[in-house]
Short mmCIF file of C-alpha atoms in Angstrom, two decimals:
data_model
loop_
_atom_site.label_atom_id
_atom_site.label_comp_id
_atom_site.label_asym_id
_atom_site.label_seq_id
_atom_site.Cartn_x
_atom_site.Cartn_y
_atom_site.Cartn_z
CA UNK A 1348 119.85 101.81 95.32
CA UNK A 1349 118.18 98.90 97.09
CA UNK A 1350 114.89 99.31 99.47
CA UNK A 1351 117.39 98.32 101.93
CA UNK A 1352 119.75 100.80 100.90
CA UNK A 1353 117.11 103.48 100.54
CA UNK A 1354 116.59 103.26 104.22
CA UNK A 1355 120.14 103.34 104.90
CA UNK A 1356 120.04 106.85 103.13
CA UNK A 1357 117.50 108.10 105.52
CA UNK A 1358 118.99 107.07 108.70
CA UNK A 1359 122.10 109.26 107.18
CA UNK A 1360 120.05 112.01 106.47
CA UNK A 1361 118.27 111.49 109.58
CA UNK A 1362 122.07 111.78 111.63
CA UNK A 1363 123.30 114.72 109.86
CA UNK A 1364 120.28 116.88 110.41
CA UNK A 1365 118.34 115.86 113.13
CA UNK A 1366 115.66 118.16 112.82
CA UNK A 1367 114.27 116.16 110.09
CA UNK A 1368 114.06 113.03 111.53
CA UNK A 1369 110.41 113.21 112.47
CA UNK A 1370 109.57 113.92 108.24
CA UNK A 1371 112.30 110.83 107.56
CA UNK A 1372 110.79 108.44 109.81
CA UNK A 1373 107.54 108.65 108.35
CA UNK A 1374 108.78 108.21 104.53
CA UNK A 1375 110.87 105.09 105.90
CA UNK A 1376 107.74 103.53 107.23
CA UNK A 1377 105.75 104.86 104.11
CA UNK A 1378 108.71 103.63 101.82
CA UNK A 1379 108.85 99.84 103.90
CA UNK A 1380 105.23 99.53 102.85
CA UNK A 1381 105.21 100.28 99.38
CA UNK A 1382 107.96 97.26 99.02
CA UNK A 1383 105.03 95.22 99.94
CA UNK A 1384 103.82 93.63 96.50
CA UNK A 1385 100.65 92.96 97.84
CA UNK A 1386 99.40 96.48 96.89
CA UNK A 1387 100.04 95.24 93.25
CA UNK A 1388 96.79 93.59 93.24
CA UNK A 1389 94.80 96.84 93.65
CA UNK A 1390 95.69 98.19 90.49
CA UNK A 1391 93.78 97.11 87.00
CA UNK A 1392 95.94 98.32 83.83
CA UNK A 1393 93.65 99.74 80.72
CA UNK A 1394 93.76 100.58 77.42
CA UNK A 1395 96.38 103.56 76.34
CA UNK A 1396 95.32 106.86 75.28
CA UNK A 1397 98.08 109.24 73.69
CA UNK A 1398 98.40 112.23 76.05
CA UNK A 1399 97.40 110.88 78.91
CA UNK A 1400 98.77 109.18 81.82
CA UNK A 1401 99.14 105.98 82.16
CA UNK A 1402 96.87 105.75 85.62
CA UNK A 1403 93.62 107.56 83.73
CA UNK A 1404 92.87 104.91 81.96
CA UNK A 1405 93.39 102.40 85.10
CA UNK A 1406 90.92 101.01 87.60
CA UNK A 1407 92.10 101.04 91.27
CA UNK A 1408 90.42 98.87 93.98
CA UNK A 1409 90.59 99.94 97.48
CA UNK A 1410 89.49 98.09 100.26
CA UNK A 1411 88.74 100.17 102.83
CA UNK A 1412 89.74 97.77 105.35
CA UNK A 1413 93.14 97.79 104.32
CA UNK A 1414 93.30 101.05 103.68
CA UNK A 1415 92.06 101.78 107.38
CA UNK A 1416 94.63 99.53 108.64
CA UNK A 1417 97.49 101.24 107.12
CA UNK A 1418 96.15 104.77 107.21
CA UNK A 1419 95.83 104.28 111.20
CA UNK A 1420 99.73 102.44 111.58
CA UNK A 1421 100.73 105.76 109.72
CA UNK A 1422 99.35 108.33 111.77
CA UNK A 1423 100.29 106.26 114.65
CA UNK A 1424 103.94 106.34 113.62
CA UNK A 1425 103.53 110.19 113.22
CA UNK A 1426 102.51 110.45 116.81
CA UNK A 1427 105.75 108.56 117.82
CA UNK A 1428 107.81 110.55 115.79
CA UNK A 1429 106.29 113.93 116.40
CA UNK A 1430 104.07 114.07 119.67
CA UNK A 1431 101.32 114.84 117.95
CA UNK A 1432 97.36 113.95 118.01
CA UNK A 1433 97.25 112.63 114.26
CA UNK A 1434 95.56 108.93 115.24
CA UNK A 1435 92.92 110.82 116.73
CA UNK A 1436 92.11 112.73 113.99
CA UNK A 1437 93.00 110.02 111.40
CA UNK A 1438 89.99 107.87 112.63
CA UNK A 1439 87.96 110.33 112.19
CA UNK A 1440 88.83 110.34 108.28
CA UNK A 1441 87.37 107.71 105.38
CA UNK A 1442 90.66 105.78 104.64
CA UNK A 1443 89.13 105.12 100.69
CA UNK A 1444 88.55 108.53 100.33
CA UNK A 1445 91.54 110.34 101.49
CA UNK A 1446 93.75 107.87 99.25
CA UNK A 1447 91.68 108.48 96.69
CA UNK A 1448 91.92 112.36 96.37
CA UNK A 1449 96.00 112.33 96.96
CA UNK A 1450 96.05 110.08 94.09
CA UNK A 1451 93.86 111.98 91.61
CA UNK A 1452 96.13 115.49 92.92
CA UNK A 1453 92.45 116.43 93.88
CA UNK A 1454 93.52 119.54 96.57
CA UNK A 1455 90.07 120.57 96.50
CA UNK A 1456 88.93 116.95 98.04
CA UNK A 1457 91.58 116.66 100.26
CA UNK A 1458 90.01 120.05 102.04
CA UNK A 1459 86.53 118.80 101.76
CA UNK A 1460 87.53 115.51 103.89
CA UNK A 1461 89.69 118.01 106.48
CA UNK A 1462 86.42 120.08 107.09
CA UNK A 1463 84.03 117.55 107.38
CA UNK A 1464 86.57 115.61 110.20
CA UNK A 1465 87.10 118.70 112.11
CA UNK A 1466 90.80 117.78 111.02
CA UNK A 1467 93.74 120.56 109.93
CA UNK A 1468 93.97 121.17 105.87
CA UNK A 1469 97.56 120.50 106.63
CA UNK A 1470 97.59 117.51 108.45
CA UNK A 1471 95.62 115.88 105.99
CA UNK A 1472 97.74 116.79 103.42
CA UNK A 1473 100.63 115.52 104.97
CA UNK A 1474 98.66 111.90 105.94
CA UNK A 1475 97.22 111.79 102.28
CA UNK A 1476 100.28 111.86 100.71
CA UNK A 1477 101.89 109.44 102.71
CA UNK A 1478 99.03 106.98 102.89
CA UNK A 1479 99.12 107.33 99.12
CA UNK A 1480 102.74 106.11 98.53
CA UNK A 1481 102.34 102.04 98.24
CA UNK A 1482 99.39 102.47 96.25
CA UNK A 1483 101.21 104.40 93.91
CA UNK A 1484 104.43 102.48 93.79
CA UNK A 1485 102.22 99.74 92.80
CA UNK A 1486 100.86 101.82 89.80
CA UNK A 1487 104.31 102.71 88.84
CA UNK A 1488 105.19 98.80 88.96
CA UNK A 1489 101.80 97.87 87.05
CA UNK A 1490 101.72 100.71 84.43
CA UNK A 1491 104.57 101.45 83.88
CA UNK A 1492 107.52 101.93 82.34
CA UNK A 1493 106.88 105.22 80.20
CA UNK A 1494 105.87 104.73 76.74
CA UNK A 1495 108.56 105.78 74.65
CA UNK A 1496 108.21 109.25 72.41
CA UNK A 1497 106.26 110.93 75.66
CA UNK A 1498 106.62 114.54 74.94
CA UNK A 1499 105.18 116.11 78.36
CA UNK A 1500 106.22 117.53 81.45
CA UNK A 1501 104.10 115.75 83.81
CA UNK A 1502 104.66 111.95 84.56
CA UNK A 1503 103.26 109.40 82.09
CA UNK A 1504 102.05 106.88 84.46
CA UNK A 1505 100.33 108.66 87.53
CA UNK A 1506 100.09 111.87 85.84
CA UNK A 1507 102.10 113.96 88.83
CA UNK A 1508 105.07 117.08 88.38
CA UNK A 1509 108.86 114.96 88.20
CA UNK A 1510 110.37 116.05 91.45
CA UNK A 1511 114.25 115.88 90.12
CA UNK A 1512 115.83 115.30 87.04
CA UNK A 1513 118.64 113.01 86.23
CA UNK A 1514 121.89 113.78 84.32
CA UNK A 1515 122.52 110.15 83.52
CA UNK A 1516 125.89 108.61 82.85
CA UNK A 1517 129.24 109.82 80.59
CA UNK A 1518 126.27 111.33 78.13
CA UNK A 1519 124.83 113.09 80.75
CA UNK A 1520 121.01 112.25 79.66
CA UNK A 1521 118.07 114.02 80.88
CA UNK A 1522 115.78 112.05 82.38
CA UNK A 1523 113.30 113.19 84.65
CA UNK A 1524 111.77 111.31 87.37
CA UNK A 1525 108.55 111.14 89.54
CA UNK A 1526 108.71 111.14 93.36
CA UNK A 1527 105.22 109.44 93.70
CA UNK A 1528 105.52 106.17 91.39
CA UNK A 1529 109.13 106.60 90.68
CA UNK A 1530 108.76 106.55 87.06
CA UNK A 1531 111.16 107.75 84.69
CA UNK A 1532 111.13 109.53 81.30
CA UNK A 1533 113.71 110.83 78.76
CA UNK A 1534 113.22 114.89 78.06
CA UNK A 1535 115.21 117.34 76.03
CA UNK A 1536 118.10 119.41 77.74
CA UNK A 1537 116.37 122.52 76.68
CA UNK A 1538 112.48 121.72 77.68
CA UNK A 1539 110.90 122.73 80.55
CA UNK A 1540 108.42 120.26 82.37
CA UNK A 1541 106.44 122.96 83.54
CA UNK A 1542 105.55 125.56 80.65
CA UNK A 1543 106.97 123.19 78.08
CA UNK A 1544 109.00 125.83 76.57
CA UNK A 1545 111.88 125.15 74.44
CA UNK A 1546 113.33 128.48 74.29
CA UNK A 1547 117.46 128.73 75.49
CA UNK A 1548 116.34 132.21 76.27
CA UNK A 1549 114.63 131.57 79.16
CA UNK A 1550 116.10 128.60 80.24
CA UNK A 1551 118.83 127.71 81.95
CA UNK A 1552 120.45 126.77 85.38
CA UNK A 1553 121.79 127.91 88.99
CA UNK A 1554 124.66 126.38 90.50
CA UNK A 1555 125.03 126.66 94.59
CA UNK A 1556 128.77 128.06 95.44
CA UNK A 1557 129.37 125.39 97.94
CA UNK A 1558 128.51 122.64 96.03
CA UNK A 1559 130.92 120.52 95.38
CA UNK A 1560 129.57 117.95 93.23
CA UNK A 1561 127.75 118.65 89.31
CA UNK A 1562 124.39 119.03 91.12
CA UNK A 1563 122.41 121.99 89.78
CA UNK A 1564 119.05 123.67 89.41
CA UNK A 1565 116.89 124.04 85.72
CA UNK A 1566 115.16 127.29 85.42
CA UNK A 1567 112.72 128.72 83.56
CA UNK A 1568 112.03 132.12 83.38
CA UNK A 1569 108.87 131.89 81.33
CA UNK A 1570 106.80 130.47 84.22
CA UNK A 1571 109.48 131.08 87.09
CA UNK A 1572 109.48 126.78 87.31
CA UNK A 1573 112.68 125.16 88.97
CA UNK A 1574 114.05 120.96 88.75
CA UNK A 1575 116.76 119.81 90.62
CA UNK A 1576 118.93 118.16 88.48
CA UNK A 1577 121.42 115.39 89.94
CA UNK A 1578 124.10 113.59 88.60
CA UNK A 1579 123.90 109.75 88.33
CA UNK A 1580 125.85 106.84 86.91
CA UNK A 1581 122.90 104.31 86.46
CA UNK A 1582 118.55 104.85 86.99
CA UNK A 1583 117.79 105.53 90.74
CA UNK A 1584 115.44 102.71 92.12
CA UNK A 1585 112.07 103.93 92.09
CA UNK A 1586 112.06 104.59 95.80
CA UNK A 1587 115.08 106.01 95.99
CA UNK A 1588 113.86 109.34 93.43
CA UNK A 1589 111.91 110.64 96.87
CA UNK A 1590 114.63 110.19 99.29
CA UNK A 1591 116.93 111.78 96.86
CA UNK A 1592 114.21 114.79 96.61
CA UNK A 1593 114.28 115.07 100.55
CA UNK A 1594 118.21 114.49 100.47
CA UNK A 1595 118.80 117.91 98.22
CA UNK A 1596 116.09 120.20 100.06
CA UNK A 1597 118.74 122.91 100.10
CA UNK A 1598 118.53 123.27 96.24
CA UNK A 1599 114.93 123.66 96.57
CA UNK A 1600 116.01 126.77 99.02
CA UNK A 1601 118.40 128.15 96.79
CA UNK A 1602 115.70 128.43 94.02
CA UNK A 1603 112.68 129.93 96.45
CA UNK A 1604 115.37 132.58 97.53
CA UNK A 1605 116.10 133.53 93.92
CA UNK A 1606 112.33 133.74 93.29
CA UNK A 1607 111.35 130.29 91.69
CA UNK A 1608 109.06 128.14 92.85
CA UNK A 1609 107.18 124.69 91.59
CA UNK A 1610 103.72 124.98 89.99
CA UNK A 1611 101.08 125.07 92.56
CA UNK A 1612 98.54 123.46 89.94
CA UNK A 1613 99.24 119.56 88.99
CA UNK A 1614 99.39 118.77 85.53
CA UNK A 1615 96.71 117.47 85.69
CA UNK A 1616 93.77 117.74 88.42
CA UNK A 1617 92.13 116.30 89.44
CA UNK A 1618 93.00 113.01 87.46
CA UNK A 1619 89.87 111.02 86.27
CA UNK A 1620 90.77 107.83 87.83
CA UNK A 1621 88.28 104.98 88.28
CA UNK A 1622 87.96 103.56 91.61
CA UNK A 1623 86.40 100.42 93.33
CA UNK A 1624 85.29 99.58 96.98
CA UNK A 1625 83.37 100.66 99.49
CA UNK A 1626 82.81 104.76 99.22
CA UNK A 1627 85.88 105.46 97.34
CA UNK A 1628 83.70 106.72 93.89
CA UNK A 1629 84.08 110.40 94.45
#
């Protein structure tokens, strides 16, 4: 699936349940921006360490002026989409500062900035992890692909939870894939990303009635984790893995009803990542 494509896929999505085309319009201008290469250059690879991700051993550089630039088109764009206020309170955040703690999974941070600016916890949540998509397709794009024997749940380049897994092609090979820097990394059948357990007892999957397709949802009923899994012929493009994600929302549904839910806790958090520019070291 093409950037071009991926768009495509939203408008669809956008047409067949209207009530999410607010949400939609904001990935599609969040997803057009992190096509721009540009954001490439912000991103310093460094040396490997086994067990880690890829992006804590990095060194970002954010220039705040950027940053402010694109952090204020955003939250204009959310006001178009969803009559809200959000420019208003955007200025009132540190661009640096706010992509910064959505990239290190630093929840704590991200409530820090929303009480100093007078701003809603949620509404900065939402902003940060928008504003925080280009920079992180450009990590995926600079440090990645996966190295190869990676045995953990969480992603191996920005360190974040996979948000789908794919049963790829005739051999139907797990491969699970991040929704922030669209990496992708092979995993066992029986492993889940969450607890890491590899035991068939408490593993295994639900399958919604009306579906029609070989789309299903991993459980685990060590930790009460959940992955939607999806079928596909060939890798989704990087940008595509979110869409998808948004695309299958009513799998997520089906597994909150039966009582499983995603970890609230990143793998890891907050990431140690090294940042430059001006007041971005937190």
């Amino acid at each position: 699936m093409t950037g071009g494509e991926t768009v495509a896929r939203l408008e669809r999505l956008g047409r067949r349940d209207p009530s999410l085309a607010p949400v939609l319009g904001l990935y599609e201008t969040a997803l057009r921006e992190a096509d721009d290469r540009s954001w490439d250059a912000a991103v310093e690879p460094g040396p490997a360490a086994a067990g880690a991700p890829a992006i804590a051993h990095a060194r970002l550089t954010l220039d705040p002026a950027v940053l402010r630039e694109w952090t204020a088109r955003l939250a204009a764009a959310t006001d178009r989409l969803a009559d809200g206020a959000v420019a208003a309170s955007a200025a009132r955040l540190d661009p640096a500062a706010l992509v910064l703690a959505a990239v290190r999974l630093d929840d704590a941070a991200l409530e820090s900035l929303a009480r100093a600016a007078g701003v809603l916890p949620e509404t900065v949540a939402v902003l940060a992890h928008l504003a925080a998509l280009p920079l992180l397709a450009a990590v995926g794009r600079r440090l990645g692909p996966a190295p190869a024997g990676w045995t953990h749940g969480g992603c191996p380049v920005c360190g974040a939870w996979p948000v789908l897994s794919e049963l790829r092609g005739i051999e139907n090979e797990r491969h699970l894939r991040c929704g922030r820097c669209g990496s992708d990394w092979a995993a066992p059948w029986l492993f889940c990303p969450f607890c890491e357990t590899t035991d068939h007892q408490q593993l295994g999957s639900l399958v919604l009635e009306a579906a029609a397709d070989r789309r299903k949802i991993d459980v685990c009923r060590s930790c009460r984790g959940f992955l939607k899994a999806l079928p596909t012929l060939k890798p989704l493009d990087p940008r595509a893995v979110v869409v998808e994600d948004l695309a299958n929302v009513e799998l997520d549904v089906a597994a909150l009803e039966r009582g499983f839910e995603r970890p609230s806790t990143p793998p890891w958090a907050p990431l140690p990542v090294r940042a430059a520019g001006a007041r971005a070291r937190m």
